[in-house]
PDB file of C-alpha atoms in Angstrom:
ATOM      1  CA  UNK A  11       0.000   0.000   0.000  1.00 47.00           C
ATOM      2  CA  UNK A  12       0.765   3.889  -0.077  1.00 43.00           C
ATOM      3  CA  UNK A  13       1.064   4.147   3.503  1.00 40.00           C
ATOM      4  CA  UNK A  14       4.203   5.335   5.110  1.00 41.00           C
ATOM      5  CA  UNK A  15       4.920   1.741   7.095  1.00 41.00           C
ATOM      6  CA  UNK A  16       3.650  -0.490   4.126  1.00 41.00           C
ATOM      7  CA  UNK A  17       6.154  -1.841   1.784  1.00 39.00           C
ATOM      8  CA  UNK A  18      10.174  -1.366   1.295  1.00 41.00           C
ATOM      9  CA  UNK A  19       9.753   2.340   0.935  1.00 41.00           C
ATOM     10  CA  UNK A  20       8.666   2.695   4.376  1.00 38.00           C
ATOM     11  CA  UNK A  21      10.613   0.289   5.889  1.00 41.00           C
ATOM     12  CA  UNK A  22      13.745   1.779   4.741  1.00 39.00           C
ATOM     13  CA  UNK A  23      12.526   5.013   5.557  1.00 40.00           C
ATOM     14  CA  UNK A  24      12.083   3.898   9.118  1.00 41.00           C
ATOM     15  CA  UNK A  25      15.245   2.648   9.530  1.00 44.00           C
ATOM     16  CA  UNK A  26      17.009   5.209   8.267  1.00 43.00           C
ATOM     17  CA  UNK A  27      15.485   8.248  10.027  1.00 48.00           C
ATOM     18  CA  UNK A  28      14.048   6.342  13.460  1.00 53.00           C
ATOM     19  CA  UNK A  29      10.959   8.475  15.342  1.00 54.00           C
ATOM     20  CA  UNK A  30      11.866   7.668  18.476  1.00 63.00           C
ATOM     21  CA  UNK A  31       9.025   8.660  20.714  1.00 84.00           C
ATOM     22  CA  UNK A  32      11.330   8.662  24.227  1.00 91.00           C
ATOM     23  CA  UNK A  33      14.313   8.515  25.451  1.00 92.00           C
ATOM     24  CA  UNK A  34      15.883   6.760  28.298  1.00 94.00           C
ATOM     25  CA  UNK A  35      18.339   8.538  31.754  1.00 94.00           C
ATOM     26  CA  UNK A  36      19.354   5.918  34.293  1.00 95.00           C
ATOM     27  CA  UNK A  37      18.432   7.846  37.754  1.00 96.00           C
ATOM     28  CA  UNK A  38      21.483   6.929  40.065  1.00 96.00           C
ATOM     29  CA  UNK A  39      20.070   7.633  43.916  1.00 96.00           C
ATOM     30  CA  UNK A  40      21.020   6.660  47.251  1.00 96.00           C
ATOM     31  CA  UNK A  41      19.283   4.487  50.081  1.00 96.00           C
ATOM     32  CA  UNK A  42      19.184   7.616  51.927  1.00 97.00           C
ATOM     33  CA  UNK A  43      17.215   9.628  49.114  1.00 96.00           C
ATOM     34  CA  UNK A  44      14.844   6.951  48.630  1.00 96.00           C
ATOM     35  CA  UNK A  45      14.559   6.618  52.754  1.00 96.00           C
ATOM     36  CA  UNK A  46      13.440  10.319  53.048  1.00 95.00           C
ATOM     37  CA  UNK A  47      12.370  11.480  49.504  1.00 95.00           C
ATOM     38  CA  UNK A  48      14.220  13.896  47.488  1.00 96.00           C
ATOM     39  CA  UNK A  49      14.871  16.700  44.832  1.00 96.00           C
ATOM     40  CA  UNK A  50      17.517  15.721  42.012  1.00 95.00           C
ATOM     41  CA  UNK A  51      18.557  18.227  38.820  1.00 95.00           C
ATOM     42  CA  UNK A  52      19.230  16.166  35.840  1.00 94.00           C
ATOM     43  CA  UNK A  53      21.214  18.315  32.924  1.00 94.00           C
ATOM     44  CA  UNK A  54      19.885  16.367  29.327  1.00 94.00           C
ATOM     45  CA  UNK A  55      21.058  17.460  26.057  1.00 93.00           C
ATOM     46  CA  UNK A  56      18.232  17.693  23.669  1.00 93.00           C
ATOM     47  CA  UNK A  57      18.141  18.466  19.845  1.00 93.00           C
ATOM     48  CA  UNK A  58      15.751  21.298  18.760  1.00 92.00           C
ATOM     49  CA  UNK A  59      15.052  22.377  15.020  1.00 92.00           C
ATOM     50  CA  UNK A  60      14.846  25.876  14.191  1.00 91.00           C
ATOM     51  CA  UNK A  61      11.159  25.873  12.145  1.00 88.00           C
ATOM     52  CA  UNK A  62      12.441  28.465   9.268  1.00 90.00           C
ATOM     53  CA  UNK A  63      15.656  27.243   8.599  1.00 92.00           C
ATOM     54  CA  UNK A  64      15.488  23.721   9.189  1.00 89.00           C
ATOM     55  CA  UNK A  65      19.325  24.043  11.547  1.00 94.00           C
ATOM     56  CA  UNK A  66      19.667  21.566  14.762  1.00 93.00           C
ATOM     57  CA  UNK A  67      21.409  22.571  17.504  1.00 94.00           C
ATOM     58  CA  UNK A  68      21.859  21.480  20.856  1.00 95.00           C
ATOM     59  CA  UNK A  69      20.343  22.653  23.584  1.00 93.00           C
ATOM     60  CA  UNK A  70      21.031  22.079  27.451  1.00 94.00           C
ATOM     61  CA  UNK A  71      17.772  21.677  29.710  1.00 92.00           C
ATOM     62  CA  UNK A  72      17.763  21.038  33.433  1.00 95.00           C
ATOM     63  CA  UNK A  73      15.220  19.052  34.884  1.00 94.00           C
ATOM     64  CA  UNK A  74      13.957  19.010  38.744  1.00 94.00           C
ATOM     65  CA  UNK A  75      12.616  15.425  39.874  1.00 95.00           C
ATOM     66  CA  UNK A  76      11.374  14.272  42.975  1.00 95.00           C
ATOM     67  CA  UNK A  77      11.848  10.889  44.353  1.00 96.00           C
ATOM     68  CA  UNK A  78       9.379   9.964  46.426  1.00 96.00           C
ATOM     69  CA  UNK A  79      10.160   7.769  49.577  1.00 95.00           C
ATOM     70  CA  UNK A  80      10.146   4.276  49.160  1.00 95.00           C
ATOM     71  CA  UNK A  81      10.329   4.157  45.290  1.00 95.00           C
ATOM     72  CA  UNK A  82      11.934   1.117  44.173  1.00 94.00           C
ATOM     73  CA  UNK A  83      14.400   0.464  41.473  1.00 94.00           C
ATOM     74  CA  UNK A  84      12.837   0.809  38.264  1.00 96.00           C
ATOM     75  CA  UNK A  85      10.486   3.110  38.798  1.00 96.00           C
ATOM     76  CA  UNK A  86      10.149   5.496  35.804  1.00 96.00           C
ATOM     77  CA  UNK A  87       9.378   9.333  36.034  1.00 94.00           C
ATOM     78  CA  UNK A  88       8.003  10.241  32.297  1.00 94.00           C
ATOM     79  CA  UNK A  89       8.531  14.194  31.618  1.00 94.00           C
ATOM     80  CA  UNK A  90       6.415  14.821  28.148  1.00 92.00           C
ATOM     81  CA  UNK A  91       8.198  16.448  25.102  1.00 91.00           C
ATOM     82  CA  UNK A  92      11.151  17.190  27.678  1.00 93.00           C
ATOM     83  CA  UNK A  93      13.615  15.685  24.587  1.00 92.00           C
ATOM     84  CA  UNK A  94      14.627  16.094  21.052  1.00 92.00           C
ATOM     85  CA  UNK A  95      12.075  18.787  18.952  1.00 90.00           C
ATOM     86  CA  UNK A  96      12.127  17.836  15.087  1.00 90.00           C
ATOM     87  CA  UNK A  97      10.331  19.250  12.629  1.00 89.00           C
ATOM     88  CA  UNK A  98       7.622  16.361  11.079  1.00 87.00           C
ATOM     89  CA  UNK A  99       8.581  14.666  14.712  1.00 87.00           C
ATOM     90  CA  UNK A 100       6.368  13.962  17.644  1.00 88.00           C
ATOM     91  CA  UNK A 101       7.946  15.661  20.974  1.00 88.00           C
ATOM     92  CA  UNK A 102      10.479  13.394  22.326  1.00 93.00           C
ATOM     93  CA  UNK A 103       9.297  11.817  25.871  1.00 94.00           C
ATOM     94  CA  UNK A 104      12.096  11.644  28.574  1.00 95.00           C
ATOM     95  CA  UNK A 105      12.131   8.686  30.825  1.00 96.00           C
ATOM     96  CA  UNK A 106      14.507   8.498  33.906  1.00 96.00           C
ATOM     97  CA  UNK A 107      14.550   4.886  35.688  1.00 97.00           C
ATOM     98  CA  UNK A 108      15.225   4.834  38.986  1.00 96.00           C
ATOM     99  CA  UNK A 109      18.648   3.183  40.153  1.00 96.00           C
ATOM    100  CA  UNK A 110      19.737   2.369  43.883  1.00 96.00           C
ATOM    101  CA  UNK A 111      23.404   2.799  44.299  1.00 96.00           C
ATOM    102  CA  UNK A 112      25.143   0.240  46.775  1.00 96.00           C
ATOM    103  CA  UNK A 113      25.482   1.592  50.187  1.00 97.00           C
ATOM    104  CA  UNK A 114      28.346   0.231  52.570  1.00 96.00           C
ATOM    105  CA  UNK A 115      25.837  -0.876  55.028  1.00 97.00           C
ATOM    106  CA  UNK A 116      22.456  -1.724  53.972  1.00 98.00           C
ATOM    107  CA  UNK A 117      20.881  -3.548  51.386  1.00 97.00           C
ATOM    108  CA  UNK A 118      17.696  -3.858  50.776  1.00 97.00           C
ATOM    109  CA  UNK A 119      14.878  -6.618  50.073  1.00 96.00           C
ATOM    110  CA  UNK A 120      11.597  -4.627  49.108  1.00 94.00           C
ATOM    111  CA  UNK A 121      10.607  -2.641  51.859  1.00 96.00           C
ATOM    112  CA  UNK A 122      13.265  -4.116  54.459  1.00 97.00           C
ATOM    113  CA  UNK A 123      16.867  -3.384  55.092  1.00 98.00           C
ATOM    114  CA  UNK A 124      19.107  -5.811  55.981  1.00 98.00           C
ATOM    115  CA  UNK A 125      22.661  -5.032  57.776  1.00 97.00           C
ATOM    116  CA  UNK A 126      25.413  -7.289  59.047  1.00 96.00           C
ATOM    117  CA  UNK A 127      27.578  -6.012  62.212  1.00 95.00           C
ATOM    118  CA  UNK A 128      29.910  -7.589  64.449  1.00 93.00           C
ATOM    119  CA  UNK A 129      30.094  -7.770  67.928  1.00 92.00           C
ATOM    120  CA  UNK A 130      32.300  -8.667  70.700  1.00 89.00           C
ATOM    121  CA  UNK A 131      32.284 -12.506  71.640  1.00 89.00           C
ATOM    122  CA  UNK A 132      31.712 -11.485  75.104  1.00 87.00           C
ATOM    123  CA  UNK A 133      28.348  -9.482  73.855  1.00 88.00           C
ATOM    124  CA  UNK A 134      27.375 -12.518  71.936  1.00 89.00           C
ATOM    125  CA  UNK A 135      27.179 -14.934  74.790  1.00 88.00           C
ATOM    126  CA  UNK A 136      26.243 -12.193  78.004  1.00 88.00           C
ATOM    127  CA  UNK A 137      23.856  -9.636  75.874  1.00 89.00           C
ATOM    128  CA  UNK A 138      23.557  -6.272  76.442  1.00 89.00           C
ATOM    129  CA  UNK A 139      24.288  -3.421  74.070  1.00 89.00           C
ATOM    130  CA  UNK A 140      26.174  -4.754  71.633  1.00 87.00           C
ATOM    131  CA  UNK A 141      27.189  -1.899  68.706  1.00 91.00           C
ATOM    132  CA  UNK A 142      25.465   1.336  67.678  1.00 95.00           C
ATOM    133  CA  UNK A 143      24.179   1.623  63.805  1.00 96.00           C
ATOM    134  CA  UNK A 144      24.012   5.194  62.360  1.00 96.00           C
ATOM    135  CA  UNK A 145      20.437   4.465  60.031  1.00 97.00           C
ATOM    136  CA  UNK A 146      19.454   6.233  56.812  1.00 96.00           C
ATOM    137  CA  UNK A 147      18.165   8.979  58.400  1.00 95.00           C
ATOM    138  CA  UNK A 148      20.852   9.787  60.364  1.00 95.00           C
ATOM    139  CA  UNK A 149      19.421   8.917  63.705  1.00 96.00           C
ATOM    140  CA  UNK A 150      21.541   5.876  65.948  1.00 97.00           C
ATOM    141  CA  UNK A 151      19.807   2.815  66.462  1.00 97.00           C
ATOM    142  CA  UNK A 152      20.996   0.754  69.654  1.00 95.00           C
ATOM    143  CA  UNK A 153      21.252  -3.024  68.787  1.00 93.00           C
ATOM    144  CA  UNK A 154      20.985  -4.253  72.338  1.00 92.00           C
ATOM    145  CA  UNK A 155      21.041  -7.603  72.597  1.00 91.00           C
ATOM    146  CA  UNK A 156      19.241 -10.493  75.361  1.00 89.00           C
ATOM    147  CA  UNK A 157      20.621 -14.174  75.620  1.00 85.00           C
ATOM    148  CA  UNK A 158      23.000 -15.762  73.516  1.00 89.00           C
ATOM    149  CA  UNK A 159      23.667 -15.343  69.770  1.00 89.00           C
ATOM    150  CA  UNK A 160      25.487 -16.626  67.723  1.00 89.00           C
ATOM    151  CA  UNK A 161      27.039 -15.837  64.428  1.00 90.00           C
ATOM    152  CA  UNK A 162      24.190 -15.615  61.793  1.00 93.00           C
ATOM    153  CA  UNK A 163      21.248 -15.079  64.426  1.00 94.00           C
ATOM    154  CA  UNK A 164      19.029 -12.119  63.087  1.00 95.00           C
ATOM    155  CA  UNK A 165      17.718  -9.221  65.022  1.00 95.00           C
ATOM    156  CA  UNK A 166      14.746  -7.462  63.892  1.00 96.00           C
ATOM    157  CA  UNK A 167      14.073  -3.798  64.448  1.00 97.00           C
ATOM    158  CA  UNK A 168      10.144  -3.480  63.466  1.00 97.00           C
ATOM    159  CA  UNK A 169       9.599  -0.580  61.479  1.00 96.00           C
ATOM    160  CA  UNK A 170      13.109   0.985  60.536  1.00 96.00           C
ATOM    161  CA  UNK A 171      13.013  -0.130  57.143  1.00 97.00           C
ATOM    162  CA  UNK A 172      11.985   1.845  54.036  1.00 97.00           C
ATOM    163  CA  UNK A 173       8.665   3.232  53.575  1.00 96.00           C
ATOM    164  CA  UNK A 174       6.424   0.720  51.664  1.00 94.00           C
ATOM    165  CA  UNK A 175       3.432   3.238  49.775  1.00 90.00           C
ATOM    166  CA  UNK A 176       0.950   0.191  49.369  1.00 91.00           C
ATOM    167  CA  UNK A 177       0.957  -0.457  53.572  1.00 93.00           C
ATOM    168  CA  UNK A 178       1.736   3.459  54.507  1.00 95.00           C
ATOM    169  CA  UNK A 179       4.621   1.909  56.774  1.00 95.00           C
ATOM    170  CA  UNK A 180       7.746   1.454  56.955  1.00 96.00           C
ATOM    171  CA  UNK A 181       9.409  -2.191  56.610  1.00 97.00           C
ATOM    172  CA  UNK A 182      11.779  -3.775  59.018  1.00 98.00           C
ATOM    173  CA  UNK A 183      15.627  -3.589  59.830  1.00 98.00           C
ATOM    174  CA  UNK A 184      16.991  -7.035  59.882  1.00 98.00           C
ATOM    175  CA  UNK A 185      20.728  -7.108  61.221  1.00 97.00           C
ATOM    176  CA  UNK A 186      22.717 -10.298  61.170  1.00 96.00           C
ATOM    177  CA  UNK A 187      24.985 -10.860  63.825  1.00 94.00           C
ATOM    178  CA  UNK A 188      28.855 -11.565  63.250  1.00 94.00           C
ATOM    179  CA  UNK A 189      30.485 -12.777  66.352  1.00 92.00           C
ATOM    180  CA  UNK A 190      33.968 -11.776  66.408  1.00 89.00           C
ATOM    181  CA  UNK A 191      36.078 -14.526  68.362  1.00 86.00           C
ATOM    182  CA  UNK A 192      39.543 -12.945  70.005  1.00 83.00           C
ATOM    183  CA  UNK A 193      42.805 -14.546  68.057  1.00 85.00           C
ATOM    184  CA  UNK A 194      44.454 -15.321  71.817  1.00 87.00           C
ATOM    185  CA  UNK A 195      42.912 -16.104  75.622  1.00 83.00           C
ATOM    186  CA  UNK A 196      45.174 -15.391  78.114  1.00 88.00           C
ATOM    187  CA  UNK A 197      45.516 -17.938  80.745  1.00 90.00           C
ATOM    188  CA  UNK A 198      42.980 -16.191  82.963  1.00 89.00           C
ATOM    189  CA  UNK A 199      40.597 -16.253  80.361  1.00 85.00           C
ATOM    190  CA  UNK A 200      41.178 -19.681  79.739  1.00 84.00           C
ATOM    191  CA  UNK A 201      40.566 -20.652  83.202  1.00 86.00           C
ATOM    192  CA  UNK A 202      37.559 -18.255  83.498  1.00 83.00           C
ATOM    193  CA  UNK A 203      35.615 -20.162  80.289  1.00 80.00           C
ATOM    194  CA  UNK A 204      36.901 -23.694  81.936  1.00 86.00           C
ATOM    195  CA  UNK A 205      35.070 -22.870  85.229  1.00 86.00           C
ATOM    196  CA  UNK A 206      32.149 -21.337  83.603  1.00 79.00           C
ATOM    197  CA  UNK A 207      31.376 -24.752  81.336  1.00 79.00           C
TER     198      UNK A 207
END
């Protein structure tokens, strides 16, 4: 047929001159941005056609995005005709996905963080407060511990996860215990962990 996707004609014509309807930014953010929600500028370079002379130059916009708490990786913020401006062209669409960078401590399992921390052997087997963890929002959580644990136990911390939107809370804080043996006992030690088994 005549029409401008029927036939060779238009096929080559498609592949030679593309209309790509969007365009794709990876969105790199932290834990911490997705913890509390935040405001990101994103610089794109977008192509706009002057209507009279038919000349394309470049042209440098700056966009302002909000990440709401608790987005996950993938989400997609869509900012319509934000990109390239041809003439005979739909406005180009810009897309940004939504990364999560690795953080040093957390990681995260939908709306739960998970941590791993060690603590003194003698913390492990007598309780008490065993380490301090500095969370996304900057506040210190206590991990204060009762009984024995041993390496791999798991702590939970109800609600100092990431915000989940579906359940308007926030998920939990799982931390995994790593018991760190000493590399010598002296001989009182030795004596005192004889008597006490």
């Amino acid at each position: 047929g005549n029409s401008s996707t029927g036939g060779f004609e238009g096929f080559t014509r498609k592949r030679s001159a593309p209309q790509v309807a969007e365009v794709e930014y990876p969105l790199n953010v932290t834990l911490e941005e997705i913890y509390g929600g935040a405001r990101k500028k994103m610089k794109i370079t977008r192509k706009t056609q002057d209507k009279s002379s038919g000349v394309i130059t470049n042209e440098h916009k700056t966009l302002e995005l909000v990440v709401h708490r608790g987005w996950k990786a993938g989400t997609k913020l869509r900012y319509e005709g934000a990109g390239d401006q041809l003439i005979g062209r739909p406005r180009q669409d810009v897309i940004f996905v939504l990364t999560e960078k690795p953080h040093s401590l957390f990681s995260r399992d939908g709306s739960d963080l998970h941590c791993k921390v060690r603590i003194p052997l003698k913390q492990a087997l007598l309780g008490g407060l065993a380490t301090r963890i500095r969370l996304l929002d900057g506040t210190m959580l206590d991990v204060t511990l009762s009984g024995v644990h041993g390496s791999g136990s798991r702590v939970k911390f109800e609600g100092k996860g990431m915000y989940d939107r579906k359940k308007n809370a926030n998920g939990d804080l799982i931390v995994q215990i790593d018991v760190e043996f000493p590399a010598l006992l002296s001989r009182e030690q030795q004596l005192a962990v004889e008597q006490a088994f």
